Coordinates of C-alpha atoms and ligand atoms in Angstrom, one line a residue:
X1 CA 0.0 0.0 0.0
X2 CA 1.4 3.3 -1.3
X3 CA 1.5 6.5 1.0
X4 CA 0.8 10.2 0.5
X5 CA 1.5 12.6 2.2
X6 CA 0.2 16.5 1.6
X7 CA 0.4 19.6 2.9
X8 CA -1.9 22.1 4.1
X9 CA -4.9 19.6 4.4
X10 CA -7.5 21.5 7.0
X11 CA -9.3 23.0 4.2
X12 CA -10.0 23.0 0.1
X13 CA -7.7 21.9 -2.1
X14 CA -6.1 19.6 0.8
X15 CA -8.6 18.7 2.4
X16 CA -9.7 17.1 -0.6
X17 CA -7.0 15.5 -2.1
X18 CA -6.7 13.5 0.8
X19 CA -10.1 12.2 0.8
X20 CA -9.8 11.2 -3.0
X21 CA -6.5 9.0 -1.7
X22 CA -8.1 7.7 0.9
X23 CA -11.2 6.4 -0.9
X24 CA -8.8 5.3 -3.7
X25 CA -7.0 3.2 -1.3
X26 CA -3.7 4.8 -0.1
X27 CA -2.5 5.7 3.2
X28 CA -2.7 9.6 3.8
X29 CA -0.4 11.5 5.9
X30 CA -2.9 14.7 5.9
X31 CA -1.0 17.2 7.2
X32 CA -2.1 20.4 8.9
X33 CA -0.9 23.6 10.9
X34 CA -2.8 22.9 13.9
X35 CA -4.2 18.8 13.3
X36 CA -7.8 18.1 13.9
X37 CA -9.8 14.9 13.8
X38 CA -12.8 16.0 12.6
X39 CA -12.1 17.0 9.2
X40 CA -11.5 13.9 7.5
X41 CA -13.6 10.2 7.7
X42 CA -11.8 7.8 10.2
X43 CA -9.6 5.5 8.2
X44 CA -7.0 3.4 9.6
X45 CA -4.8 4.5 6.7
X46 CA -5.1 8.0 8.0
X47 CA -2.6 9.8 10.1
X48 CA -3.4 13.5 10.8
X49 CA 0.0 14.9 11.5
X50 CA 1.3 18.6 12.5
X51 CA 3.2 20.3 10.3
X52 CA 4.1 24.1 9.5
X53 CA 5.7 24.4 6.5
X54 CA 7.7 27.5 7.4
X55 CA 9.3 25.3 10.3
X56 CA 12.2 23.3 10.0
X57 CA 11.9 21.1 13.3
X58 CA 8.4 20.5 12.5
X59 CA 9.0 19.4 9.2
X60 CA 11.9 17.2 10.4
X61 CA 9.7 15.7 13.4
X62 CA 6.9 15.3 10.8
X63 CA 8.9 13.5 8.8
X64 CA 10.3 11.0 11.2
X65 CA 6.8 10.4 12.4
X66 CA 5.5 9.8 9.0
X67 CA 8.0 6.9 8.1
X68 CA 8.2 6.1 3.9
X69 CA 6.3 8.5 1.7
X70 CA 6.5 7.2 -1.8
X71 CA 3.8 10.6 -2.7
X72 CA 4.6 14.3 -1.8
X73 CA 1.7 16.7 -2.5
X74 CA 3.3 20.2 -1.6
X75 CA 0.1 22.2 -1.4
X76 CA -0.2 24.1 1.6
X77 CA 0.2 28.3 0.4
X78 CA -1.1 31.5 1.4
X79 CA -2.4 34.4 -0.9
X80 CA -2.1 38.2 -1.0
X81 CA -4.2 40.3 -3.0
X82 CA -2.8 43.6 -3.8
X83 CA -1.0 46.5 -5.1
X84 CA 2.8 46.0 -5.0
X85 CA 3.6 49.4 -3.0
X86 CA 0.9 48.8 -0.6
X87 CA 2.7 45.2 0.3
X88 CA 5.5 45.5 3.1
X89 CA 8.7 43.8 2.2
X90 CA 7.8 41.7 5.5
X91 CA 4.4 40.3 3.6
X92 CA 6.4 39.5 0.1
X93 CA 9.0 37.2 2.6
X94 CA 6.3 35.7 4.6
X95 CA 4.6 34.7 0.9
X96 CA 7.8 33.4 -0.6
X97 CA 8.7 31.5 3.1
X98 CA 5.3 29.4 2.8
X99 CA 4.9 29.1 -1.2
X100 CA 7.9 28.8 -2.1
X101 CA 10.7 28.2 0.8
X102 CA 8.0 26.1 2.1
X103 CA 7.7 23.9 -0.6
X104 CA 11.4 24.2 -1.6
X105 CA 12.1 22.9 2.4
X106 CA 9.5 19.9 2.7
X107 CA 10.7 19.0 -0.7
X108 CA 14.3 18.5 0.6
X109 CA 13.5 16.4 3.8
X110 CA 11.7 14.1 1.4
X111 CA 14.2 13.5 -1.4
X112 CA 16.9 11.4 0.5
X113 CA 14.3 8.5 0.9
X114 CA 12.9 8.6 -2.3
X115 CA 16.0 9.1 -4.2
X116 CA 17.4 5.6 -2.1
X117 CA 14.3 3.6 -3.0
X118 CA 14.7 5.1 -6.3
X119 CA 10.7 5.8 -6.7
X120 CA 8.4 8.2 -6.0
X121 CA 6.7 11.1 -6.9
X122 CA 6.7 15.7 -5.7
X123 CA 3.6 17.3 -6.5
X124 CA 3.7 21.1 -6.5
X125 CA 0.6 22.6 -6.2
X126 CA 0.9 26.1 -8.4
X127 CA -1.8 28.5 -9.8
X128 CA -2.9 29.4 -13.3
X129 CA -2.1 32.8 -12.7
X130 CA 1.6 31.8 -14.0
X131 CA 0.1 31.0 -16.9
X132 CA -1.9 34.4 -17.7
X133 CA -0.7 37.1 -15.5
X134 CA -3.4 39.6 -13.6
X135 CA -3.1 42.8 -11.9
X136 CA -2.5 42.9 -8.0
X137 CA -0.7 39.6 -7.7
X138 CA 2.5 40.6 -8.5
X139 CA 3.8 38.7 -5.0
X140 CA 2.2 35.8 -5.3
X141 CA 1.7 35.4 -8.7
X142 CA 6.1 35.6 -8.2
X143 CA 5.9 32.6 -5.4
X144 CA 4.2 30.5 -7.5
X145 CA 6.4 31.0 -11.2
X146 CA 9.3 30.5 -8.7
X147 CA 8.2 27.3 -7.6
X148 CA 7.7 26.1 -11.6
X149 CA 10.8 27.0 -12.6
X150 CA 12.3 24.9 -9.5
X151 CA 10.4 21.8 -10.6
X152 CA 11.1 21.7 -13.9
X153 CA 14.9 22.2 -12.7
X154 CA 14.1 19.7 -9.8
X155 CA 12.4 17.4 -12.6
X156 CA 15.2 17.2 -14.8
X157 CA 17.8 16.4 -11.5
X158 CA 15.8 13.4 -10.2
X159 CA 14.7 11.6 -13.5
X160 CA 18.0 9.7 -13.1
X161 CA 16.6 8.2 -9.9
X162 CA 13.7 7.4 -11.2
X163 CA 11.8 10.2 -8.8
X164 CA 9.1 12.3 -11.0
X165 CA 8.5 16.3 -9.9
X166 CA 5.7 17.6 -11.3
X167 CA 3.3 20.6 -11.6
X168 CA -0.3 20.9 -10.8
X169 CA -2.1 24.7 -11.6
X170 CA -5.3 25.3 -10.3
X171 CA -7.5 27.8 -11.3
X172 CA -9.2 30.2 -9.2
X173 CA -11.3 28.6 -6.7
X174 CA -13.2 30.9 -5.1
X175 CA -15.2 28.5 -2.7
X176 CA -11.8 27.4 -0.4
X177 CA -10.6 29.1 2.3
X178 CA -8.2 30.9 0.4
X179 CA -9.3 34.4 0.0
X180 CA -10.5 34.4 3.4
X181 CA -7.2 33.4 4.6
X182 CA -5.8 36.3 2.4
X183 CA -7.9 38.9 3.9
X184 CA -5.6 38.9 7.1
X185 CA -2.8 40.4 5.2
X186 CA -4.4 42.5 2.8
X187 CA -4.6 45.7 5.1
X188 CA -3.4 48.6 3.5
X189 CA -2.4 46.3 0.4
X190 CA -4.8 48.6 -2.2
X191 CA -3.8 51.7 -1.9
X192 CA -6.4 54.6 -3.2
X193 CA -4.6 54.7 -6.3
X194 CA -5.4 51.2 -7.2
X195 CA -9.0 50.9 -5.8
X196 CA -10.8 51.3 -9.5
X197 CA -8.6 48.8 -10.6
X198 CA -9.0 46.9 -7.8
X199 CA -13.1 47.6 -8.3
X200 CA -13.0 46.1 -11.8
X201 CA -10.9 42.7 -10.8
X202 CA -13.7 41.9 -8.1
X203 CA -16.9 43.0 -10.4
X204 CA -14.8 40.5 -13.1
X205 CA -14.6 38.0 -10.6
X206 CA -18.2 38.6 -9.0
X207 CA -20.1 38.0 -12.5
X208 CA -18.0 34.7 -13.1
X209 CA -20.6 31.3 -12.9
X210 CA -19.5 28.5 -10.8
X211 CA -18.9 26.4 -13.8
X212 CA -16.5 28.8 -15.1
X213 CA -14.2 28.7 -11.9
X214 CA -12.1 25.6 -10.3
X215 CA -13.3 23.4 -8.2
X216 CA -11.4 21.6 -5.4
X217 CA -12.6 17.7 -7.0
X218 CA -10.7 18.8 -10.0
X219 CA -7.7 19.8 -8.4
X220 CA -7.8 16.1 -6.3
X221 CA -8.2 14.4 -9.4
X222 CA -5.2 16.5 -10.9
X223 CA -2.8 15.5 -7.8
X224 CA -4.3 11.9 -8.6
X225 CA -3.2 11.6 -12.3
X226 CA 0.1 13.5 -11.5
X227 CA 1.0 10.7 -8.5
X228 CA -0.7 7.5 -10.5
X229 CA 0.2 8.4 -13.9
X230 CA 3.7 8.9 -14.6
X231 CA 2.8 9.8 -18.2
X232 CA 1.2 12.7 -17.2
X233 CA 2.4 16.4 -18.5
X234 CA 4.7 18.1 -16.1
X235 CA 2.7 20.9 -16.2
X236 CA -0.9 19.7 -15.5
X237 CA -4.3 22.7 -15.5
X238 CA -6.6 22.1 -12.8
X239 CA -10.3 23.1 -13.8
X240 CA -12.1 24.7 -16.4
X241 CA -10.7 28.1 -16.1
X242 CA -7.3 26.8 -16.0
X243 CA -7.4 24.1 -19.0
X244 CA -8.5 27.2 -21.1
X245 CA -5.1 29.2 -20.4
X246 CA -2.8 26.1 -21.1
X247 CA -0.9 26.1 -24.0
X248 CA -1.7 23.3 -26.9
Ligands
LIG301 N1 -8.2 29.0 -4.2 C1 -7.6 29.4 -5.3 O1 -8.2 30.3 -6.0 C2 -6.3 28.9 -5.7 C3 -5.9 29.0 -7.1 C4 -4.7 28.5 -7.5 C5 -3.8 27.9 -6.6 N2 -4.2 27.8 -5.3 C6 -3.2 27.2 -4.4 O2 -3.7 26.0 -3.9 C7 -3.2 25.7 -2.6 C8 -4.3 25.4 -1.7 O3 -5.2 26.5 -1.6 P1 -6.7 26.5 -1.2 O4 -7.5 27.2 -2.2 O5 -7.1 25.1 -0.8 O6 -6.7 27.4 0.1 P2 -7.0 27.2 1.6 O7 -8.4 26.6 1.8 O8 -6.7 28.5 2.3 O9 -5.9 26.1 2.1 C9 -4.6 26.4 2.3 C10 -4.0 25.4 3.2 O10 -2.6 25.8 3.4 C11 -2.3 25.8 4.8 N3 -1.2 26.5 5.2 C12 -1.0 27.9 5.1 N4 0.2 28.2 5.6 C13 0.8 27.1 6.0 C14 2.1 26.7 6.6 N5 3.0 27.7 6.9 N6 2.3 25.4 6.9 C15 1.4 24.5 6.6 N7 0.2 24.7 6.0 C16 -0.1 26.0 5.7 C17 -3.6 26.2 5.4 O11 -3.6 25.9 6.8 P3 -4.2 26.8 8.0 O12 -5.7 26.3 8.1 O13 -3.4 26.5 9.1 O14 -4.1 28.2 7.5 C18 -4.6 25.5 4.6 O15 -4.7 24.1 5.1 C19 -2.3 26.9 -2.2 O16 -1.0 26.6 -2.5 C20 -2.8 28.0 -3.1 O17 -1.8 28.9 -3.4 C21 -5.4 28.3 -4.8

């Protein structure tokens, strides 16, 4: 029995991806900031586990307490809408430490085992925003191009292990906790300047149908054909909005 283990699992994209691995079978390491046991069905292939990606002892005692992980699904990111001169230097590091260090850290702590057994498999949850470029996410839009360009690197360094690294790029998905979770940093982030623009992003948004937007079962299946299939593209769209922007 193969095991999983993802990132950032209390809500959305995480949440779900580790409930499409459980009913498929595997055994999930569902990781979260602060665990809880109600989120997910019981499952004796489940182990809810702490883990802060922006920590290195807890990614090391996560780690140890997960044992072999032949899947790692680097999900777990924050988001920050906004106007690059209304974003203190302190909020672009604390994006790039979780979205990108994050990712770049967990990644690390993985590899040894994997590259040893010679098998398994990084997911790197993205965004499609790297793939058509909007206003006011300069920052994040930047955490998340970063994180491609280090996969396709990373991809290219661990093929002679027989370890795959590849991409997943949601869409936006504006039923997860994401923007919610954004709001915290976004004081200050549109300055006066910016709030017409700002105005016309949120009316584009606001008049967008649900079927036009991502949903966090597509992203799940996504992670599932990137882990199961190693024929997969590197670079794999998650939902409707995001298959559109993908080059042929
Ligand atoms: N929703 C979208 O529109 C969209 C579109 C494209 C890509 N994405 C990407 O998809 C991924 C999942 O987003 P989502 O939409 O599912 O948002 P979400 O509901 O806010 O989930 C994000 C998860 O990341 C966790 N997290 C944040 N900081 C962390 C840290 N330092 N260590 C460990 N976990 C941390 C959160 O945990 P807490 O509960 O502890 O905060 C939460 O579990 C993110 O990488 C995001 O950038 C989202």
């Amino acid at each position: 029995m193969k095991t999983v283990l993802i990132t950032g699992c209390s809500s959305g994209f995480g949440l779900e991806t580790a409930r499409l691995f459980l009913d498929r079978g595997w055994q999930v390491v569902a990781t979260m900031r602060t665990p809880r046991d109600d989120a997910l069905p019981r499952s004796e292939r489940l182990r809810v586990l702490p883990l802060d990606v922006t920590d290195a002892a807890s990614i090391r005692s996560c780690l140890a307490a997960a044992g072999p992980v032949d899947a790692l699904v680097n999900n777990a990111g924050i988001g920050l809408l906004g106007a690059l001169e209304g974003i203190p230097m302190a909020q672009v590091r604390e994006l790039f430490e979780t979205n990108t260090f994050g990712t770049m850290a967990v990644t690390q702590a993985v590899l040894p085992q994997m590259r040893e057994r010679r098998a398994g498999v990084v997911v790197n949850v993205t965004s499609s925003v790297t793939l058509k470029s909007l206003p006011l996410l300069a920052v994040y839009t930047a955490s998340k191009a970063a994180v491609n360009a280090f996969t396709e690197s990373l991809a290219l360094e661990l093929a002679p292990f027989g370890v795959r690294a590849t991409l997943v790029l949601p869409g936006r998905a504006p039923t997860t906790r994401f923007g919610e979770n954004a709001r915290s940093r976004m004081a200050g982030s549109i300055p006066p300047a910016y709030a017409e623009l700002a105005g016309a992003v949120f009316a584009d948004w606001a008049q967008q149908p649900a079927d036009a937007v991502t949903q966090a079962p597509d992203v799940a299946e996504a992670v599932w054909r990137a882990v199961t299939d190693p024929a997969c593209p590197r670079r794999l769209a998650a939902g409707v909005d995001a298959v559109a922007l993908m080059p042929a």
